[in-house]
mmCIF file of C-alpha atoms and ligand atoms in Angstrom:
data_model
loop_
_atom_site.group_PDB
_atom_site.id
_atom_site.type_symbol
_atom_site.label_atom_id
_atom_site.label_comp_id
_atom_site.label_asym_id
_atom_site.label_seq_id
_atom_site.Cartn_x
_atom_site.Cartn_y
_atom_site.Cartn_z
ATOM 1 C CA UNK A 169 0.000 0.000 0.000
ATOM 2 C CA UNK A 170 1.232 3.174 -0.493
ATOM 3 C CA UNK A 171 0.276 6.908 0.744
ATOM 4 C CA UNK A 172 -3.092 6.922 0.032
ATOM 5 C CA UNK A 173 -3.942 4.482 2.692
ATOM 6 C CA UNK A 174 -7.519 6.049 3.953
ATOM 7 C CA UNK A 175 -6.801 5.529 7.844
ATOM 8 C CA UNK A 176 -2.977 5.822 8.531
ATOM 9 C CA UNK A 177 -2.009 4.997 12.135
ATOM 10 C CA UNK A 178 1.591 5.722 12.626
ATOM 11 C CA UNK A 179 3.388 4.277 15.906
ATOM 12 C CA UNK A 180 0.851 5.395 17.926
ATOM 13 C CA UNK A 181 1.715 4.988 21.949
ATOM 14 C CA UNK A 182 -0.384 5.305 25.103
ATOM 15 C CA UNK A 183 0.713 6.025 28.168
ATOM 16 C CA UNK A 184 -1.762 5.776 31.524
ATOM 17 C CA UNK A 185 0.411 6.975 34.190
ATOM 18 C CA UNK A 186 3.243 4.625 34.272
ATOM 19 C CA UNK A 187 1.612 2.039 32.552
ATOM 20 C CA UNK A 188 2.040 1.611 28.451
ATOM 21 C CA UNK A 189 -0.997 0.796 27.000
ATOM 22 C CA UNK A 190 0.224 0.875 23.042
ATOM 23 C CA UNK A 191 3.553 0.889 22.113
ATOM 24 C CA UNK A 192 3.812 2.450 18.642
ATOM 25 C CA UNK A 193 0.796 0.664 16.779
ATOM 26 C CA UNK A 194 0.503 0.937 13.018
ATOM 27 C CA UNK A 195 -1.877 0.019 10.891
ATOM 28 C CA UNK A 196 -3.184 1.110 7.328
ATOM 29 C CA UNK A 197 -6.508 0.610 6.186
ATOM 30 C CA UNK A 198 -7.986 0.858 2.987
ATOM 31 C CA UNK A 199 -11.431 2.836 1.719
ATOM 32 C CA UNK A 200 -14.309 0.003 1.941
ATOM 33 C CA UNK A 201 -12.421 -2.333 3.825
ATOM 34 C CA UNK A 202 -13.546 -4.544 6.258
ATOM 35 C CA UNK A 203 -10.954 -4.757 8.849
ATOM 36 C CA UNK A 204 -11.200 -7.032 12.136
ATOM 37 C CA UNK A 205 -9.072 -5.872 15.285
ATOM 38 C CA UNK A 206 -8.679 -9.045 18.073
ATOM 39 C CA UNK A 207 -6.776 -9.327 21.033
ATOM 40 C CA UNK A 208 -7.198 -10.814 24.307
ATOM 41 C CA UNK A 209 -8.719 -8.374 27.025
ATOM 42 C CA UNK A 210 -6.728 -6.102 28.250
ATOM 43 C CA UNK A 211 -4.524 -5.779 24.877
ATOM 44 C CA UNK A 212 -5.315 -2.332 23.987
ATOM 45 C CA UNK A 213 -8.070 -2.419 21.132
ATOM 46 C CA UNK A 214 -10.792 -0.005 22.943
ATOM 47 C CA UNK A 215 -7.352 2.034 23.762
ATOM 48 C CA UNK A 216 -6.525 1.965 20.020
ATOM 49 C CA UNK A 217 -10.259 3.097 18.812
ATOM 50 C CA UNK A 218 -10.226 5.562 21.493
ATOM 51 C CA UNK A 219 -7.080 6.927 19.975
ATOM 52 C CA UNK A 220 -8.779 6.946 16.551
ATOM 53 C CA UNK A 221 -12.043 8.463 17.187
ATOM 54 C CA UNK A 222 -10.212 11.024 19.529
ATOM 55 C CA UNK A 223 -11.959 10.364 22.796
ATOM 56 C CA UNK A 224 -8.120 10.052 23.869
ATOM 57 C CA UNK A 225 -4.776 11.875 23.030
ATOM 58 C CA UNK A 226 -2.140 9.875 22.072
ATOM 59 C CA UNK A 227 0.967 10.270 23.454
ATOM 60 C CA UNK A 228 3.068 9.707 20.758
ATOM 61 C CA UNK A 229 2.763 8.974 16.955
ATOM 62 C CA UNK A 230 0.418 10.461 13.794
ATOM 63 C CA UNK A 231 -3.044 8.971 12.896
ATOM 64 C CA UNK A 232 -3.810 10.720 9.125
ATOM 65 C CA UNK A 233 -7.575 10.174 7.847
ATOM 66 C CA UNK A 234 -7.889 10.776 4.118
ATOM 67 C CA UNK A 235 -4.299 12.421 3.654
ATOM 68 C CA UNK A 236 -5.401 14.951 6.550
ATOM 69 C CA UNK A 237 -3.569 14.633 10.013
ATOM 70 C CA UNK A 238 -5.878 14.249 12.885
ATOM 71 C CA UNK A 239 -3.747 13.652 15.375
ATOM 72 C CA UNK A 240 -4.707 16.460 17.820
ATOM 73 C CA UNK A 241 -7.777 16.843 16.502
ATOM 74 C CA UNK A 242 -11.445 17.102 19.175
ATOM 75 C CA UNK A 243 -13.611 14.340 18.822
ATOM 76 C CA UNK A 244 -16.106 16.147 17.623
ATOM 77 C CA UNK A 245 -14.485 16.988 14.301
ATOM 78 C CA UNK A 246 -12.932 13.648 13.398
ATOM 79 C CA UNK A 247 -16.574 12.771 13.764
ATOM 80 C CA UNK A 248 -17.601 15.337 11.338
ATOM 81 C CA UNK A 249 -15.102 14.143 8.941
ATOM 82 C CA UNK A 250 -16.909 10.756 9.090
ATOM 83 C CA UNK A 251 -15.462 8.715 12.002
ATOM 84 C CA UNK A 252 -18.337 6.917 14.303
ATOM 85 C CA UNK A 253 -17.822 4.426 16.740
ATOM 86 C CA UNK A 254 -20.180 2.151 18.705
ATOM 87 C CA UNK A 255 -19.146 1.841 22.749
ATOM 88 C CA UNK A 256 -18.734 -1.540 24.088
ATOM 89 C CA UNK A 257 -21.518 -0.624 26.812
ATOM 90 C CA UNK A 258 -24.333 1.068 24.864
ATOM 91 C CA UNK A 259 -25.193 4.161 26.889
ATOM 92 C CA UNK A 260 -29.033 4.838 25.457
ATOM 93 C CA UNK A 261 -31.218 7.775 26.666
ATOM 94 C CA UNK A 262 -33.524 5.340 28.246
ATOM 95 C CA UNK A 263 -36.397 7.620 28.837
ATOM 96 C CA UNK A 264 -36.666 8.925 25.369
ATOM 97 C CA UNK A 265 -37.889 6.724 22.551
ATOM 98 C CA UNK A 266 -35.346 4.706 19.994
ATOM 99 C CA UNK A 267 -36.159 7.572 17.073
ATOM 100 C CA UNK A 268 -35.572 10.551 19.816
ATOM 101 C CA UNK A 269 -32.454 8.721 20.430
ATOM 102 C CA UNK A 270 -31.374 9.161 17.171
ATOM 103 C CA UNK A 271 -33.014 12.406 16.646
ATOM 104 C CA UNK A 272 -30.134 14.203 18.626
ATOM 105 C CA UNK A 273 -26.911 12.484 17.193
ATOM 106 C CA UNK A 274 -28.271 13.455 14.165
ATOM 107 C CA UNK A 275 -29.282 17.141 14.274
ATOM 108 C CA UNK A 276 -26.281 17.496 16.035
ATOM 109 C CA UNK A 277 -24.071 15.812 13.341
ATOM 110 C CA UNK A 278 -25.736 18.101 10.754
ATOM 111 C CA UNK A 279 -25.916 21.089 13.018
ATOM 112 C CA UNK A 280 -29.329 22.363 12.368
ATOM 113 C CA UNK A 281 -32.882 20.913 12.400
ATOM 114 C CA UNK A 282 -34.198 20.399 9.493
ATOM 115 C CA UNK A 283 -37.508 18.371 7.623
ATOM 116 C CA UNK A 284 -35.922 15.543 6.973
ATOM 117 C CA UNK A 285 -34.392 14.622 9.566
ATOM 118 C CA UNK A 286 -37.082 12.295 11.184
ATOM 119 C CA UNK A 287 -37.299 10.009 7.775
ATOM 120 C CA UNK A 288 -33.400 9.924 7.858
ATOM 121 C CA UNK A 289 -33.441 8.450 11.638
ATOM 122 C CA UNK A 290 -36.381 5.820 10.659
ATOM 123 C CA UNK A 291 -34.052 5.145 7.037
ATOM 124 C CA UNK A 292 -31.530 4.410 9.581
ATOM 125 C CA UNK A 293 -33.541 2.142 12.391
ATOM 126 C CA UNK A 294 -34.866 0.300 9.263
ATOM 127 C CA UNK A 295 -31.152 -0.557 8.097
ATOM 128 C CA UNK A 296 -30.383 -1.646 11.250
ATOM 129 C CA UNK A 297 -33.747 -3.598 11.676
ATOM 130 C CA UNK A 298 -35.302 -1.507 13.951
ATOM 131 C CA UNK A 299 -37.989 0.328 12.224
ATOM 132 C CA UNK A 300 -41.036 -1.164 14.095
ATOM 133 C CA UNK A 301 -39.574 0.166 17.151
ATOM 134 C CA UNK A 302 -38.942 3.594 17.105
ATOM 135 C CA UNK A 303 -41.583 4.803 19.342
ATOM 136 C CA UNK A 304 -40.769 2.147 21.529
ATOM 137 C CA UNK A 305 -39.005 3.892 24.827
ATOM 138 C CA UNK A 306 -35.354 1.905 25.045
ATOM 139 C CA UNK A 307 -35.477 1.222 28.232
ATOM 140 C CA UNK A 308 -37.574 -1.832 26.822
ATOM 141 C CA UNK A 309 -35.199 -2.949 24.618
ATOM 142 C CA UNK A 310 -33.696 -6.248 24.443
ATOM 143 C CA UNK A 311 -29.877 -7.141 24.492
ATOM 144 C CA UNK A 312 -29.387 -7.261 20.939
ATOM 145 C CA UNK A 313 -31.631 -4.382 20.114
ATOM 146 C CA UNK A 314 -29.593 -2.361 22.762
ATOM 147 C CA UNK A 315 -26.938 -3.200 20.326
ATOM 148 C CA UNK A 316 -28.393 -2.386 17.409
ATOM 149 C CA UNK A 317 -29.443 0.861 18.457
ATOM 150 C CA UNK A 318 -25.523 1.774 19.640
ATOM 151 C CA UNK A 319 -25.073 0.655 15.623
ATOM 152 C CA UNK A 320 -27.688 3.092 14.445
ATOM 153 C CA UNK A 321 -26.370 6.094 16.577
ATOM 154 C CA UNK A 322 -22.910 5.373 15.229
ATOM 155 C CA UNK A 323 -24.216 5.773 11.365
ATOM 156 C CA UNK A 324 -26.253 8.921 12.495
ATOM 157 C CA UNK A 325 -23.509 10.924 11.367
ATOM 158 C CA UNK A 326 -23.391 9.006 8.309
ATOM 159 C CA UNK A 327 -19.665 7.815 8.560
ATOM 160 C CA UNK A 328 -16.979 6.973 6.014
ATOM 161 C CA UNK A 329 -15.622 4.840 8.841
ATOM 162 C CA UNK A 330 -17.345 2.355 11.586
ATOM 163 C CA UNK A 331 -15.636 1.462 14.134
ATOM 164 C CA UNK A 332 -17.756 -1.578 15.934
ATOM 165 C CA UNK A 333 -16.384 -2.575 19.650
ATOM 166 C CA UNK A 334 -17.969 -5.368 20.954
ATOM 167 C CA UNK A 335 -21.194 -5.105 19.861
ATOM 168 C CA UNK A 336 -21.754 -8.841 19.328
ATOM 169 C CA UNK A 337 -20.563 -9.956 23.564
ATOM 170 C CA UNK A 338 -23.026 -11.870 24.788
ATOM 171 C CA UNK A 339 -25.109 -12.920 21.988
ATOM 172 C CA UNK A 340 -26.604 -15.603 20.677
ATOM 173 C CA UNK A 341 -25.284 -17.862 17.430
ATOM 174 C CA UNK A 342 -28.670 -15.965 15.932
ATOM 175 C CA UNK A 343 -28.111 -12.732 17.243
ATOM 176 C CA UNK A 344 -24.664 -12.853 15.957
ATOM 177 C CA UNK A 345 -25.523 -13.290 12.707
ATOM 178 C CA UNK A 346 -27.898 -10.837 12.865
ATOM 179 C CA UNK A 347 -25.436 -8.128 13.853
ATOM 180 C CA UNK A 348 -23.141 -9.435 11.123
ATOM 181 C CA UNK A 349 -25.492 -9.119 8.372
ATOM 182 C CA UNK A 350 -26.235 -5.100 9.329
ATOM 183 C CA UNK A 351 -22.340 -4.623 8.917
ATOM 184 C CA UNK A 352 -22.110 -6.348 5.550
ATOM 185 C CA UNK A 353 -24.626 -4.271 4.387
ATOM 186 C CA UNK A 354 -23.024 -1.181 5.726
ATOM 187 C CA UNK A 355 -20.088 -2.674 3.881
ATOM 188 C CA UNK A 356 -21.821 -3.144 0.815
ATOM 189 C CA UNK A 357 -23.105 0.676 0.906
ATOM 190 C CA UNK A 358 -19.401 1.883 1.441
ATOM 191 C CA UNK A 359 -18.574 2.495 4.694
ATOM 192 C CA UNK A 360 -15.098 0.809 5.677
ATOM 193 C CA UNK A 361 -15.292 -0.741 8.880
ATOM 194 C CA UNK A 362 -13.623 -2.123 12.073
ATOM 195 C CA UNK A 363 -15.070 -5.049 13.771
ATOM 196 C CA UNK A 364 -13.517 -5.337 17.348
ATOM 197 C CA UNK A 365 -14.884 -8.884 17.951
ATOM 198 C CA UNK A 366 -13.754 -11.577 20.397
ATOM 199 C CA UNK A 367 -16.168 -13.741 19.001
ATOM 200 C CA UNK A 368 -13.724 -15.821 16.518
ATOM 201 C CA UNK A 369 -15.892 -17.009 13.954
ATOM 202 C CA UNK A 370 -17.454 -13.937 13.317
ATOM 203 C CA UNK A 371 -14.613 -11.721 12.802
ATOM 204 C CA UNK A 372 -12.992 -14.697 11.100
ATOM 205 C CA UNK A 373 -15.777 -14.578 8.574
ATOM 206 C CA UNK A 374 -16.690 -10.818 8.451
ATOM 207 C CA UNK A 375 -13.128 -9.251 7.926
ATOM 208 C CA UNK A 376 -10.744 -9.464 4.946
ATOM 209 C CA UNK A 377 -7.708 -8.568 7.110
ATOM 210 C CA UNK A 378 -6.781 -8.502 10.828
ATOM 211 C CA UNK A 379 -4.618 -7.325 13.319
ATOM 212 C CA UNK A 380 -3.488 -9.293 16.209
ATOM 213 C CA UNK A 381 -2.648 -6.928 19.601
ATOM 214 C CA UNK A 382 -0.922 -8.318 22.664
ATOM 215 C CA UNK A 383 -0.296 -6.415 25.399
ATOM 216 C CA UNK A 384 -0.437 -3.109 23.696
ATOM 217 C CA UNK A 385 1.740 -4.534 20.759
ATOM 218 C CA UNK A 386 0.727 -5.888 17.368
ATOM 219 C CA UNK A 387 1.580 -9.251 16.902
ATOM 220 C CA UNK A 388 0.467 -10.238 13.881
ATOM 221 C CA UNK A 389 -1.429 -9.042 10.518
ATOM 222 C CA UNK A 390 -2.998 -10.582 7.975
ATOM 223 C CA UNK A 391 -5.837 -12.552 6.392
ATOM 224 C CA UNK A 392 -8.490 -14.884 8.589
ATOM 225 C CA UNK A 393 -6.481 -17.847 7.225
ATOM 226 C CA UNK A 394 -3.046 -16.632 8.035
ATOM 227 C CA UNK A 395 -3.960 -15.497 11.818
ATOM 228 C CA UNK A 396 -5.628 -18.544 12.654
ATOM 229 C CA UNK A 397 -2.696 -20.504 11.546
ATOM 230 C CA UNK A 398 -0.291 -17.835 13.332
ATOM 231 C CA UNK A 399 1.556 -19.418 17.082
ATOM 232 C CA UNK A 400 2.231 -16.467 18.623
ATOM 233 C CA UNK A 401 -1.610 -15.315 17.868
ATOM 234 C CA UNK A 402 -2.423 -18.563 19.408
ATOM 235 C CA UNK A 403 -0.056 -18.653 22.740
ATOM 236 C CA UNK A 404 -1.406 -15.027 22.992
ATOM 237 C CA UNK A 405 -4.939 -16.466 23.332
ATOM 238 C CA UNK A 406 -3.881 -19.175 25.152
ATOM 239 C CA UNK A 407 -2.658 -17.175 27.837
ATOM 240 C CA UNK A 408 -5.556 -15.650 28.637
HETATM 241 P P1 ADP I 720 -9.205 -4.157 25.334
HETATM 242 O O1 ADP I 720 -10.210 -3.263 24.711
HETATM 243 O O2 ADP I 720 -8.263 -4.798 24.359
HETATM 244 O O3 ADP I 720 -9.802 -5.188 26.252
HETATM 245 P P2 ADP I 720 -8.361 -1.723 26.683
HETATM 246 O O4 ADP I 720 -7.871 -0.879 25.575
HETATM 247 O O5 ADP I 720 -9.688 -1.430 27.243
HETATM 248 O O6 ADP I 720 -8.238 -3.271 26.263
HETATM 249 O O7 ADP I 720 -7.315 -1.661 27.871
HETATM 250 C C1 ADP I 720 -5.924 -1.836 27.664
HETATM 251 C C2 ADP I 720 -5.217 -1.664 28.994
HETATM 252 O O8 ADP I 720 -5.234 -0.278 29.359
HETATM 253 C C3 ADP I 720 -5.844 -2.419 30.143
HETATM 254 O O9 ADP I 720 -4.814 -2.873 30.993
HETATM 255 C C4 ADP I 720 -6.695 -1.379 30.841
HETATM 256 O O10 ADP I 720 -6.836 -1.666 32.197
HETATM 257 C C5 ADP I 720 -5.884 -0.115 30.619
HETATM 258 N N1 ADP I 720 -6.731 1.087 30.528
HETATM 259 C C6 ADP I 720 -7.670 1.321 29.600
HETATM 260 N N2 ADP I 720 -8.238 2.535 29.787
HETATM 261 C C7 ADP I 720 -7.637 3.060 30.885
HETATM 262 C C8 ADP I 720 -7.761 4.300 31.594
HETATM 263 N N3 ADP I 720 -8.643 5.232 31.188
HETATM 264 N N4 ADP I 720 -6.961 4.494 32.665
HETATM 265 C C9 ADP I 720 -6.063 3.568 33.043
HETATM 266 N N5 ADP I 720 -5.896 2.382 32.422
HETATM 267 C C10 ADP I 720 -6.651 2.133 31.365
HETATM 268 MG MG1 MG I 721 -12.315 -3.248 24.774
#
């Protein structure tokens, strides 16, 4: 690959207090890809996506989305420049109702109210399979449609890039599959994404290339094939 790699993460370190939580990750990902990130827990993933999405300052390195560095950039405008991520717990306003959930991330990623913005956030429930529910309050909501909601308040910003932590823990086979088949079809509309999984088969079958962390290091890189046949991805796991 060369410099027009469309998320550029450059030796990227974390620090908290004394202990190193990345130690100059890289990783290069291309427009419309479908990237997994595993690790055991603890290795630094969430750390990494925090990193990415801004909600921390790295400590050392250069992240560059689409040939612009956003190193030091707030949050808030890497998200405007189309970076969304889903959080591993799915923080809901649970008094409000799924589409006045995503009522607010979207007039807020668009920064003004305007007509269409209730058919956008039922266009975006029914992606993620949610449509009969929006004036269901989501307090009610099951743990897979907790899930799915976190999904459709990442896309209300209508990302280039989807960052997914977790959003499949605790699942069933079914569910699983479910979630899976929303990101394809993300996918398949053109948003490159990031599946942090620890749920092996899926990430095994959803992403075209992964990287392996390990205590804040990466390990290994490759395709599904090549990292389930890699040792030192396996004594990683085994040590868990
Ligand atoms: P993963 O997502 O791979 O399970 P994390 O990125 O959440 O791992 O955590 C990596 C390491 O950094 C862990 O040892 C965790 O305890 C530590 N860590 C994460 N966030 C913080 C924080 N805000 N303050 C201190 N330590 C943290
Ligand atoms: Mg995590």
């Amino acid at each position: 690959m060369t410099a027009e790699a469309f998320l550029d993460v450059q030796e990227v370190t974390k620090r908290f207090g004394g202990f190193q939580a990345l130690g100059a990750v890289s990783l290069r990902i291309r427009q419309g890809e479908r990237f997994g990130l595993i690790g055991p827990n603890g290795s630094g993933k969430t750390t990494l996506i925090n990193c990415i999405s801004g909600t921390l300052r790295t400590d050392g390195g250069r992240i560059v989305f689409e040939d612009q560095d956003i190193t030091t950039l707030p949050a808030y405008r890497r998200a405007r420049l189309g970076i969304a991520r889903s959080f591993q717990i799915p923080k809901p306003f649970t008094s409000m109702t799924l589409l006045d959930n995503l009522l607010i991330p979207i007039e807020y990623a668009r920064q003004a109210h305007h007509d269409g913005v209730v058919d956008e956030a039922m266009g975006i429930l029914g992606q993620v399979g949610l449509g009969a529910k929006a004036h269901v309050l989501s307090a009610a909501l099951t743990q897979i449609e907790m899930r799915k909601l976190e999904l459709a308040r990442a896309m209300a910003a209508r990302p280039k890039l989807l960052v997914s932590d977790e959003a499949m823990a605790g699942l069933s086979s079914a569910e699983v599959d479910d979630i899976l088949a929303i990101l394809f079809d993300l996918n398949t509309h053109g948003i490159t994404i990031i599946m942090i999984e620890h749920i092996m088969r899926a990430v095994m079958r959803f992403s075209e290339r992964i990287a392996v962390l390990d205590a804040g290091e990466k390990i290994a890189e490759g395709g599904p094939e090549e990292i389930l046949a890699n040792e030192r991805v396996e004594r990683a796991y085994l040590g868990e």
